[in-house]
Tab-separated table of C-alpha atoms in Angstrom:
chain	number	residue	atom	x	y	z
A	3	MET	CA	-76.977	40.848	-83.141
A	4	GLU	CA	-77.952	43.611	-81.064
A	5	THR	CA	-75.545	45.214	-78.254
A	6	LEU	CA	-76.994	44.857	-74.643
A	7	SER	CA	-75.730	47.338	-72.211
A	8	PRO	CA	-74.085	45.208	-69.353
A	9	LEU	CA	-77.088	45.730	-67.126
A	10	ASP	CA	-79.448	44.526	-69.582
A	11	ARG	CA	-76.841	41.641	-70.207
A	12	LEU	CA	-76.834	40.467	-66.650
A	13	LEU	CA	-80.508	41.144	-66.271
A	14	LYS	CA	-81.147	38.857	-69.219
A	15	LEU	CA	-78.631	36.048	-68.103
A	16	VAL	CA	-80.038	35.882	-64.577
A	17	GLY	CA	-83.380	35.848	-65.987
A	18	LYS	CA	-82.025	32.694	-67.625
A	19	LEU	CA	-81.498	30.817	-64.320
A	20	PRO	CA	-84.422	28.036	-63.448
A	21	GLY	CA	-87.139	29.380	-61.232
A	22	ILE	CA	-86.124	33.260	-61.941
A	23	GLY	CA	-88.338	34.911	-64.208
A	24	PRO	CA	-87.788	38.590	-65.532
A	25	ARG	CA	-89.225	39.948	-62.421
A	26	SER	CA	-87.137	38.089	-60.251
A	27	ALA	CA	-84.279	39.171	-61.888
A	28	ARG	CA	-84.336	42.713	-62.014
A	29	ARG	CA	-85.001	42.020	-57.807
A	30	VAL	CA	-81.937	40.045	-57.991
A	31	VAL	CA	-79.772	42.513	-59.837
A	32	LEU	CA	-80.888	45.413	-57.580
A	33	HIS	CA	-80.103	43.854	-54.626
A	34	LEU	CA	-76.663	42.476	-56.156
A	35	LEU	CA	-75.846	46.164	-56.961
A	36	LYS	CA	-77.622	47.547	-53.701
A	37	LYS	CA	-74.826	45.274	-51.666
A	38	ARG	CA	-71.894	45.461	-53.726
A	39	ASP	CA	-69.204	44.403	-51.096
A	40	ALA	CA	-71.358	42.147	-49.388
A	41	LEU	CA	-72.472	40.222	-52.009
A	42	LEU	CA	-72.008	40.939	-55.370
A	43	GLN	CA	-68.158	40.612	-54.784
A	44	PRO	CA	-68.233	37.468	-52.515
A	45	LEU	CA	-70.810	36.102	-55.490
A	46	ILE	CA	-68.011	36.196	-58.562
A	47	ASP	CA	-65.246	35.142	-56.188
A	48	ALA	CA	-67.583	31.825	-55.589
A	49	LEU	CA	-68.625	31.612	-59.077
A	50	ILE	CA	-64.935	31.790	-60.271
A	51	ASP	CA	-63.765	29.752	-57.350
A	52	VAL	CA	-66.520	27.125	-58.503
A	53	ARG	CA	-65.689	27.262	-62.209
A	54	ASP	CA	-61.630	26.932	-62.032
A	55	HIS	CA	-61.750	24.042	-58.956
A	56	LEU	CA	-64.574	22.034	-59.405
A	57	LYS	CA	-64.428	18.934	-60.787
A	58	THR	CA	-66.606	15.869	-62.087
A	59	CYS	CA	-65.381	12.661	-60.055
A	60	THR	CA	-64.259	10.062	-62.928
A	61	THR	CA	-65.156	7.250	-60.520
A	62	CYS	CA	-69.144	8.188	-59.528
A	63	GLY	CA	-69.752	11.329	-61.546
A	64	ASN	CA	-70.193	13.439	-58.834
A	65	TRP	CA	-69.110	17.287	-58.360
A	66	ASP	CA	-66.575	18.032	-56.218
A	67	MET	CA	-63.021	19.870	-55.551
A	68	THR	CA	-61.228	16.306	-55.602
A	69	ASP	CA	-60.782	13.741	-58.498
A	70	PRO	CA	-62.082	11.164	-57.179
A	71	CYS	CA	-64.493	13.076	-55.117
A	72	GLN	CA	-64.954	12.903	-51.221
A	73	LEU	CA	-67.774	10.117	-51.184
A	74	CYS	CA	-65.539	8.140	-53.143
A	75	GLN	CA	-62.510	8.616	-50.950
A	76	ASN	CA	-64.232	8.061	-47.829
A	77	PRO	CA	-62.953	4.926	-46.103
A	78	LYS	CA	-66.127	4.180	-44.014
A	79	ARG	CA	-68.209	3.833	-46.927
A	80	ASP	CA	-69.490	0.581	-48.167
A	81	ASP	CA	-67.761	-0.573	-51.384
A	82	SER	CA	-70.307	-3.406	-51.665
A	83	VAL	CA	-73.731	-1.216	-52.190
A	84	LEU	CA	-73.834	1.136	-54.901
A	85	CYS	CA	-76.548	3.941	-55.207
A	86	VAL	CA	-77.946	4.874	-59.004
A	87	VAL	CA	-78.798	8.537	-59.042
A	88	ALA	CA	-80.024	10.217	-62.152
A	89	ASP	CA	-78.266	13.705	-61.312
A	90	VAL	CA	-75.778	15.358	-58.939
A	91	ALA	CA	-79.004	16.952	-57.195
A	92	ASP	CA	-80.293	13.301	-56.309
A	93	LEU	CA	-76.731	12.195	-54.927
A	94	TRP	CA	-77.172	15.584	-52.462
A	95	ALA	CA	-80.912	14.434	-51.840
A	96	MET	CA	-79.858	11.293	-50.526
A	97	GLU	CA	-77.140	12.788	-48.561
A	98	ARG	CA	-79.059	15.002	-46.909
A	99	SER	CA	-81.790	12.155	-46.158
A	100	LEU	CA	-78.076	10.182	-44.397
A	101	ALA	CA	-80.144	7.059	-45.352
A	102	PHE	CA	-77.551	5.436	-47.450
A	103	GLN	CA	-73.804	4.658	-46.546
A	104	GLY	CA	-72.722	3.152	-49.656
A	105	ARG	CA	-71.093	4.530	-53.090
A	106	TYR	CA	-73.218	6.194	-55.543
A	107	HIS	CA	-72.914	6.370	-59.737
A	108	VAL	CA	-74.475	9.622	-61.036
A	109	LEU	CA	-76.042	8.879	-64.684
A	110	GLY	CA	-76.250	12.287	-65.739
A	111	GLY	CA	-79.567	12.130	-67.090
A	112	THR	CA	-82.629	9.609	-67.471
A	113	LEU	CA	-83.279	7.979	-70.809
A	114	SER	CA	-85.931	10.200	-72.421
A	115	ALA	CA	-87.326	9.525	-76.158
A	116	LEU	CA	-88.821	13.215	-75.788
A	117	ASP	CA	-85.564	14.606	-75.200
A	118	GLY	CA	-83.696	12.317	-77.148
A	119	VAL	CA	-81.795	11.010	-74.527
A	120	GLN	CA	-80.159	7.674	-75.483
A	121	PRO	CA	-77.885	4.738	-73.306
A	122	GLU	CA	-74.867	6.159	-74.651
A	123	HIS	CA	-75.639	9.457	-73.375
A	124	LEU	CA	-75.766	7.995	-69.593
A	125	ARG	CA	-72.548	6.928	-67.464
A	126	LEU	CA	-73.913	3.563	-68.518
A	127	GLU	CA	-70.332	1.523	-69.374
A	128	SER	CA	-68.710	2.814	-66.441
A	129	LEU	CA	-71.377	1.464	-64.247
A	130	VAL	CA	-71.185	-2.210	-65.996
A	131	LYS	CA	-67.711	-1.985	-65.109
A	132	ARG	CA	-67.900	-1.082	-61.762
A	133	CYS	CA	-70.203	-3.831	-61.294
A	134	THR	CA	-68.114	-6.606	-62.716
A	135	THR	CA	-64.923	-5.957	-60.372
A	136	GLY	CA	-66.693	-8.318	-57.890
A	137	VAL	CA	-66.561	-5.531	-55.039
A	138	VAL	CA	-70.187	-4.247	-55.606
A	139	ARG	CA	-73.015	-6.848	-54.401
A	140	GLU	CA	-76.013	-4.618	-54.366
A	141	VAL	CA	-77.252	-1.873	-57.022
A	142	VAL	CA	-79.920	0.420	-55.446
A	143	LEU	CA	-81.567	2.414	-58.088
A	144	ALA	CA	-82.925	5.739	-56.920
A	145	LEU	CA	-84.284	7.021	-59.930
A	146	ASN	CA	-87.332	9.449	-59.864
A	147	VAL	CA	-91.126	7.540	-59.774
A	148	THR	CA	-91.772	8.746	-63.383
A	149	ILE	CA	-92.235	7.450	-66.884
A	150	ASP	CA	-88.447	8.390	-67.655
A	151	GLY	CA	-86.942	7.299	-64.599
A	152	GLN	CA	-88.453	4.297	-64.222
A	153	THR	CA	-88.035	3.084	-68.036
A	154	THR	CA	-84.493	4.076	-67.121
A	155	ALA	CA	-84.653	1.835	-64.109
A	156	HIS	CA	-85.807	-1.034	-66.174
A	157	TYR	CA	-83.510	-0.472	-68.944
A	158	ILE	CA	-80.224	-0.834	-65.767
A	159	ALA	CA	-81.740	-3.722	-64.728
A	160	SER	CA	-81.483	-5.777	-67.665
A	161	LEU	CA	-78.115	-4.779	-68.621
A	162	LEU	CA	-76.872	-5.158	-65.138
A	163	HIS	CA	-78.332	-8.971	-65.088
A	164	PRO	CA	-76.186	-10.804	-66.862
A	165	THR	CA	-73.487	-9.364	-64.076
A	166	GLY	CA	-75.493	-11.287	-61.233
A	167	VAL	CA	-75.476	-7.936	-58.701
A	168	LYS	CA	-78.480	-7.677	-56.249
A	169	ILE	CA	-80.698	-4.874	-57.840
A	170	THR	CA	-83.243	-3.087	-55.714
A	171	ARG	CA	-84.966	-0.032	-56.236
A	172	LEU	CA	-86.623	2.708	-53.463
A	173	ALA	CA	-89.833	1.272	-52.314
A	174	SER	CA	-92.716	3.865	-53.208
A	175	GLY	CA	-95.793	4.780	-51.068
A	176	VAL	CA	-97.403	7.319	-49.044
A	177	PRO	CA	-94.632	9.814	-48.444
A	178	VAL	CA	-93.821	10.705	-44.779
A	179	GLY	CA	-96.157	13.398	-43.665
A	180	GLY	CA	-98.330	13.006	-46.906
A	181	GLU	CA	-102.523	13.185	-46.423
A	182	LEU	CA	-104.253	10.252	-48.262
A	183	ASP	CA	-106.497	12.636	-49.572
A	184	TYR	CA	-104.171	14.798	-51.477
A	185	LEU	CA	-102.442	11.878	-52.863
A	186	ASP	CA	-103.047	11.264	-56.450
A	187	ASP	CA	-104.437	7.570	-57.048
A	188	GLY	CA	-101.446	6.058	-58.617
A	189	THR	CA	-99.329	6.452	-55.213
A	190	ILE	CA	-102.127	5.187	-53.331
A	191	HIS	CA	-102.681	2.069	-55.467
A	192	THR	CA	-98.753	1.682	-55.185
A	193	ALA	CA	-99.039	1.878	-51.732
A	194	MET	CA	-101.821	-0.399	-51.131
A	195	GLN	CA	-100.303	-3.077	-53.553
A	196	ALA	CA	-97.047	-3.062	-51.692
A	197	ARG	CA	-98.599	-2.666	-48.211
A	198	MET	CA	-96.879	-4.489	-45.164
A	199	ALA	CA	-97.355	-6.190	-42.292
A	200	VAL	CA	-97.396	-4.353	-39.002
B	12	MET	CA	-65.077	30.641	-38.470
B	13	GLU	CA	-66.141	27.262	-40.593
B	14	THR	CA	-64.171	26.967	-43.869
B	15	LEU	CA	-66.736	26.162	-46.364
B	16	SER	CA	-66.138	24.428	-49.547
B	17	PRO	CA	-66.341	26.667	-53.133
B	18	LEU	CA	-69.606	25.185	-53.604
B	19	ASP	CA	-71.255	25.716	-50.350
B	20	ARG	CA	-69.809	28.740	-50.336
B	21	LEU	CA	-71.537	29.708	-53.518
B	22	LEU	CA	-75.115	27.951	-52.342
B	23	LYS	CA	-74.939	29.878	-49.546
B	24	LEU	CA	-74.697	33.086	-51.388
B	25	VAL	CA	-76.976	32.262	-53.870
B	26	GLY	CA	-79.707	31.586	-51.354
B	27	LYS	CA	-79.057	35.351	-49.809
B	28	LEU	CA	-80.415	36.802	-52.636
B	29	PRO	CA	-84.338	37.617	-52.524
B	30	GLY	CA	-86.695	35.264	-53.822
B	31	ILE	CA	-84.716	32.019	-53.149
B	32	GLY	CA	-84.260	29.689	-50.441
B	33	PRO	CA	-81.882	27.104	-50.109
B	34	ARG	CA	-84.057	25.018	-52.246
B	35	SER	CA	-83.912	27.200	-55.201
B	36	ALA	CA	-80.170	27.863	-54.896
B	37	ARG	CA	-79.165	24.306	-55.275
B	38	ARG	CA	-81.210	24.212	-58.387
B	39	VAL	CA	-79.768	27.284	-59.221
B	40	VAL	CA	-76.381	26.361	-58.931
B	41	LEU	CA	-76.989	23.151	-60.491
B	42	HIS	CA	-77.951	24.807	-63.293
B	43	LEU	CA	-74.957	26.966	-63.671
B	44	LEU	CA	-72.690	23.752	-63.044
B	45	LYS	CA	-74.494	22.044	-66.206
B	46	LYS	CA	-74.111	25.114	-68.366
B	47	ARG	CA	-70.441	26.369	-67.649
B	48	ASP	CA	-69.623	27.496	-70.937
B	49	ALA	CA	-73.504	28.900	-71.880
B	50	LEU	CA	-74.210	30.814	-68.628
B	51	LEU	CA	-71.720	30.243	-65.771
B	52	GLN	CA	-68.655	32.057	-67.827
B	53	PRO	CA	-71.474	35.159	-69.405
B	54	LEU	CA	-72.810	35.576	-65.790
B	55	ILE	CA	-69.223	35.837	-64.180
B	56	ASP	CA	-68.321	38.373	-67.212
B	57	ALA	CA	-71.709	40.395	-66.719
B	58	LEU	CA	-71.309	40.307	-63.239
B	59	ILE	CA	-67.487	41.521	-63.343
B	60	ASP	CA	-68.505	44.225	-65.976
B	61	VAL	CA	-71.420	45.397	-63.969
B	62	ARG	CA	-69.406	45.522	-61.010
B	63	ASP	CA	-66.406	47.817	-62.725
B	64	HIS	CA	-68.501	50.166	-65.046
B	65	LEU	CA	-71.671	50.464	-63.077
B	66	LYS	CA	-72.132	54.434	-61.797
B	67	THR	CA	-74.835	56.535	-59.696
B	68	CYS	CA	-75.840	59.020	-61.833
B	69	THR	CA	-74.852	62.088	-59.275
B	70	THR	CA	-77.589	64.325	-60.696
B	71	CYS	CA	-80.918	62.036	-60.546
B	72	GLY	CA	-79.336	58.966	-58.452
B	73	ASN	CA	-80.163	56.096	-61.233
B	74	TRP	CA	-77.569	53.526	-61.962
B	75	ASP	CA	-76.029	53.390	-65.310
B	76	MET	CA	-72.719	53.153	-67.220
B	77	THR	CA	-72.094	57.270	-67.507
B	78	ASP	CA	-72.623	59.922	-65.069
B	79	PRO	CA	-74.518	61.938	-65.921
B	80	CYS	CA	-76.658	58.624	-67.054
B	81	GLN	CA	-78.447	58.363	-70.643
B	82	LEU	CA	-81.981	59.249	-68.844
B	83	CYS	CA	-80.626	62.483	-67.466
B	84	GLN	CA	-78.450	63.181	-71.082
B	85	ASN	CA	-81.543	62.836	-72.940
B	86	PRO	CA	-82.439	65.925	-74.495
B	87	LYS	CA	-85.770	65.136	-75.390
B	88	ARG	CA	-87.113	64.629	-72.127
B	89	ASP	CA	-88.849	67.339	-70.196
B	90	ASP	CA	-86.605	69.213	-67.748
B	91	SER	CA	-89.697	70.778	-66.186
B	92	VAL	CA	-91.377	67.689	-64.421
B	93	LEU	CA	-89.187	66.018	-62.011
B	94	CYS	CA	-90.704	62.392	-61.147
B	95	VAL	CA	-89.234	61.335	-57.403
B	96	VAL	CA	-89.126	57.617	-57.024
B	97	ALA	CA	-87.825	55.650	-53.696
B	98	ASP	CA	-85.656	53.069	-55.345
B	99	VAL	CA	-84.264	52.497	-59.144
B	100	ALA	CA	-86.192	49.570	-59.342
B	101	ASP	CA	-89.345	52.187	-59.410
B	102	LEU	CA	-87.637	54.487	-61.726
B	103	TRP	CA	-87.463	50.905	-64.009
B	104	ALA	CA	-91.126	50.274	-63.281
B	105	MET	CA	-91.940	54.245	-64.536
B	106	GLU	CA	-89.965	53.473	-67.714
B	107	ARG	CA	-91.496	50.157	-68.296
B	108	SER	CA	-94.653	51.981	-68.233
B	109	LEU	CA	-93.504	54.623	-70.882
B	110	ALA	CA	-96.189	57.114	-68.854
B	111	PHE	CA	-93.450	59.496	-67.977
B	112	GLN	CA	-91.152	61.746	-70.103
B	113	GLY	CA	-89.296	64.000	-67.704
B	114	ARG	CA	-86.580	63.632	-65.298
B	115	TYR	CA	-86.024	61.705	-62.607
B	116	HIS	CA	-84.937	61.705	-58.951
B	117	VAL	CA	-84.206	58.662	-56.609
B	118	LEU	CA	-84.835	59.300	-53.024
B	119	GLY	CA	-82.917	56.022	-51.911
B	120	GLY	CA	-85.314	54.460	-49.912
B	121	THR	CA	-88.251	55.891	-47.856
B	122	LEU	CA	-88.427	57.203	-44.152
B	123	SER	CA	-89.312	54.809	-41.939
B	124	ALA	CA	-88.889	54.840	-37.883
B	125	LEU	CA	-88.889	51.122	-37.947
B	126	ASP	CA	-86.236	50.504	-40.005
B	127	GLY	CA	-84.353	54.292	-38.817
B	128	VAL	CA	-84.308	55.593	-42.117
B	129	GLN	CA	-84.122	59.377	-41.497
B	130	PRO	CA	-84.416	62.183	-43.883
B	131	GLU	CA	-80.794	62.687	-44.048
B	132	HIS	CA	-80.422	59.384	-45.370
B	133	LEU	CA	-82.058	59.862	-48.284
B	134	ARG	CA	-81.379	62.226	-51.624
B	135	LEU	CA	-83.493	65.074	-50.194
B	136	GLU	CA	-80.997	67.904	-50.219
B	137	SER	CA	-80.259	67.570	-54.124
B	138	LEU	CA	-83.982	67.175	-54.609
B	139	VAL	CA	-84.712	70.799	-52.836
B	140	LYS	CA	-81.400	72.212	-54.858
B	141	ARG	CA	-83.267	70.900	-58.356
B	142	CYS	CA	-86.449	72.671	-57.341
B	143	THR	CA	-84.928	75.830	-57.015
B	144	THR	CA	-83.151	76.547	-59.911
B	145	GLY	CA	-86.218	77.384	-61.938
B	146	VAL	CA	-86.255	75.225	-64.264
B	147	VAL	CA	-88.566	72.254	-62.472
B	148	ARG	CA	-92.088	73.338	-62.305
B	149	GLU	CA	-93.737	70.556	-61.033
B	150	VAL	CA	-92.577	67.709	-58.792
B	151	VAL	CA	-94.592	64.143	-59.248
B	152	LEU	CA	-94.181	62.000	-56.011
B	153	ALA	CA	-94.775	58.442	-57.412
B	154	LEU	CA	-93.836	56.713	-53.972
B	155	ASN	CA	-95.302	53.688	-53.146
B	156	VAL	CA	-99.114	53.645	-51.582
B	157	THR	CA	-97.967	52.721	-48.060
B	158	ILE	CA	-97.343	53.984	-44.172
B	159	ASP	CA	-93.498	54.624	-45.384
B	160	GLY	CA	-94.059	55.889	-48.671
B	161	GLN	CA	-97.107	58.632	-48.110
B	162	THR	CA	-94.872	59.581	-44.487
B	163	THR	CA	-92.412	60.348	-47.208
B	164	ALA	CA	-94.381	62.034	-49.612
B	165	HIS	CA	-95.827	64.138	-47.124
B	166	TYR	CA	-92.421	65.149	-46.054
B	167	ILE	CA	-91.224	65.827	-49.297
B	168	ALA	CA	-94.026	68.134	-50.144
B	169	SER	CA	-93.550	70.208	-47.024
B	170	LEU	CA	-89.955	70.203	-47.686
B	171	LEU	CA	-90.554	71.408	-51.225
B	172	HIS	CA	-93.731	74.144	-50.377
B	173	PRO	CA	-91.206	77.108	-49.836
B	174	THR	CA	-89.841	76.599	-53.429
B	175	GLY	CA	-93.153	77.098	-55.163
B	176	VAL	CA	-92.976	73.855	-57.628
B	177	LYS	CA	-96.281	72.436	-58.136
B	178	ILE	CA	-96.288	69.124	-56.353
B	179	THR	CA	-98.345	66.326	-57.228
B	180	ARG	CA	-98.597	62.304	-56.630
B	181	LEU	CA	-99.906	59.243	-58.956
B	182	ALA	CA	-103.626	58.568	-58.335
B	183	SER	CA	-105.064	55.899	-56.388
B	184	GLY	CA	-107.707	53.340	-56.939
B	185	VAL	CA	-108.568	50.092	-58.821
B	186	PRO	CA	-105.518	48.878	-60.619
B	187	VAL	CA	-105.902	48.000	-64.359
B	188	GLY	CA	-107.666	44.427	-64.263
B	189	GLY	CA	-108.170	44.534	-60.786
B	190	GLU	CA	-111.637	42.898	-59.581
B	191	LEU	CA	-113.575	44.645	-57.261
B	192	ASP	CA	-114.222	41.237	-55.097
B	193	TYR	CA	-110.457	40.716	-54.516
B	194	LEU	CA	-109.554	44.208	-53.290
B	195	ASP	CA	-108.970	45.437	-49.909
B	196	ASP	CA	-111.287	48.012	-48.375
B	197	GLY	CA	-108.759	50.520	-47.963
B	198	THR	CA	-108.375	51.174	-52.256
B	199	ILE	CA	-111.516	50.545	-52.765
B	200	HIS	CA	-112.531	53.518	-50.060
B	201	THR	CA	-109.625	55.791	-51.839
B	202	ALA	CA	-111.250	54.891	-55.403
B	203	MET	CA	-114.688	55.805	-54.046
B	204	GLN	CA	-113.529	59.377	-52.514
B	205	ALA	CA	-111.991	59.695	-55.768
B	206	ARG	CA	-114.426	59.028	-58.060
B	207	MET	CA	-114.064	60.787	-61.218
B	208	ALA	CA	-116.841	61.681	-63.810
B	209	VAL	CA	-117.328	59.862	-66.830
């Protein structure tokens, strides 16, 4: 193994982050080095802080400083509706939209034959368990409208069917602000099929 | 001042890096959290390593683990030619091109009336000093072809004139791989004026 200089090692690591190539990595590292007190040191502190204090909520799979997480602890949220998301990123997106006031369940991915993600790799067992306590009345499957997302949704639906809870999914159709001219055929087709009375 | 959670603080800091907005910051942070052992920990180590060991070369202004830097120490490089660059990023770009085998001098920026960068903010005094020892015979001004870069080049040229060293600058013209159709008028104009015999 070749020994890299600390600077090259940092450049290589930053270049591995999603959306950052070798060129952006150089920009980021140079920026950090120019602002050592204002940015480099706080960034190191924040990374260490997150490394040391971030926990995975054993109830829902969210990441937070506490376990159970703030969302699971919040007494104002509706225990009877459970929103199933693939990832913490999706949970954050749902929370930003302010569209949902129930509890969450993070799967930790979606089923994928290509990537070898099998049902046992997802947090499905605890999902079924949460649905059999009698508290949960509805499960909203908020999964990506992709092959993998929809495969996972079907799998979960069949898994939860025996529990008797109501299973719903997010509507699909024309996104808000979307222009028909720029939409793919699949979305227009779906929106037409699911057309609503005005 | 509001108290942010460690996660929000990290998101805010990552979002301050050049080329990374709030959306990419979330992607980067989620990626780091998913790969704590493989990426988060090595990144923390590399950042601390660079913070603790990176020095600014007192001779040329480059950043390196040693002072003088590797480039200044390298006995194979030509002492008689000095390449003046605005920033360490530009020095790296020059080194990647393998076009130059002399020594460097990093200014630490360019003169800019708009940003209030005055001559005393740049490493100009030490540049003049290096040019008066009799070792340096040529100074190549490798500055950006922008208003600020060219202003700085003119200023340095007048500053070094009394020392008697030869002052050159990088050629400007059509970039390699450049298509005339997509080039700005200024570049075409410059390339025509500086046309060469084939």
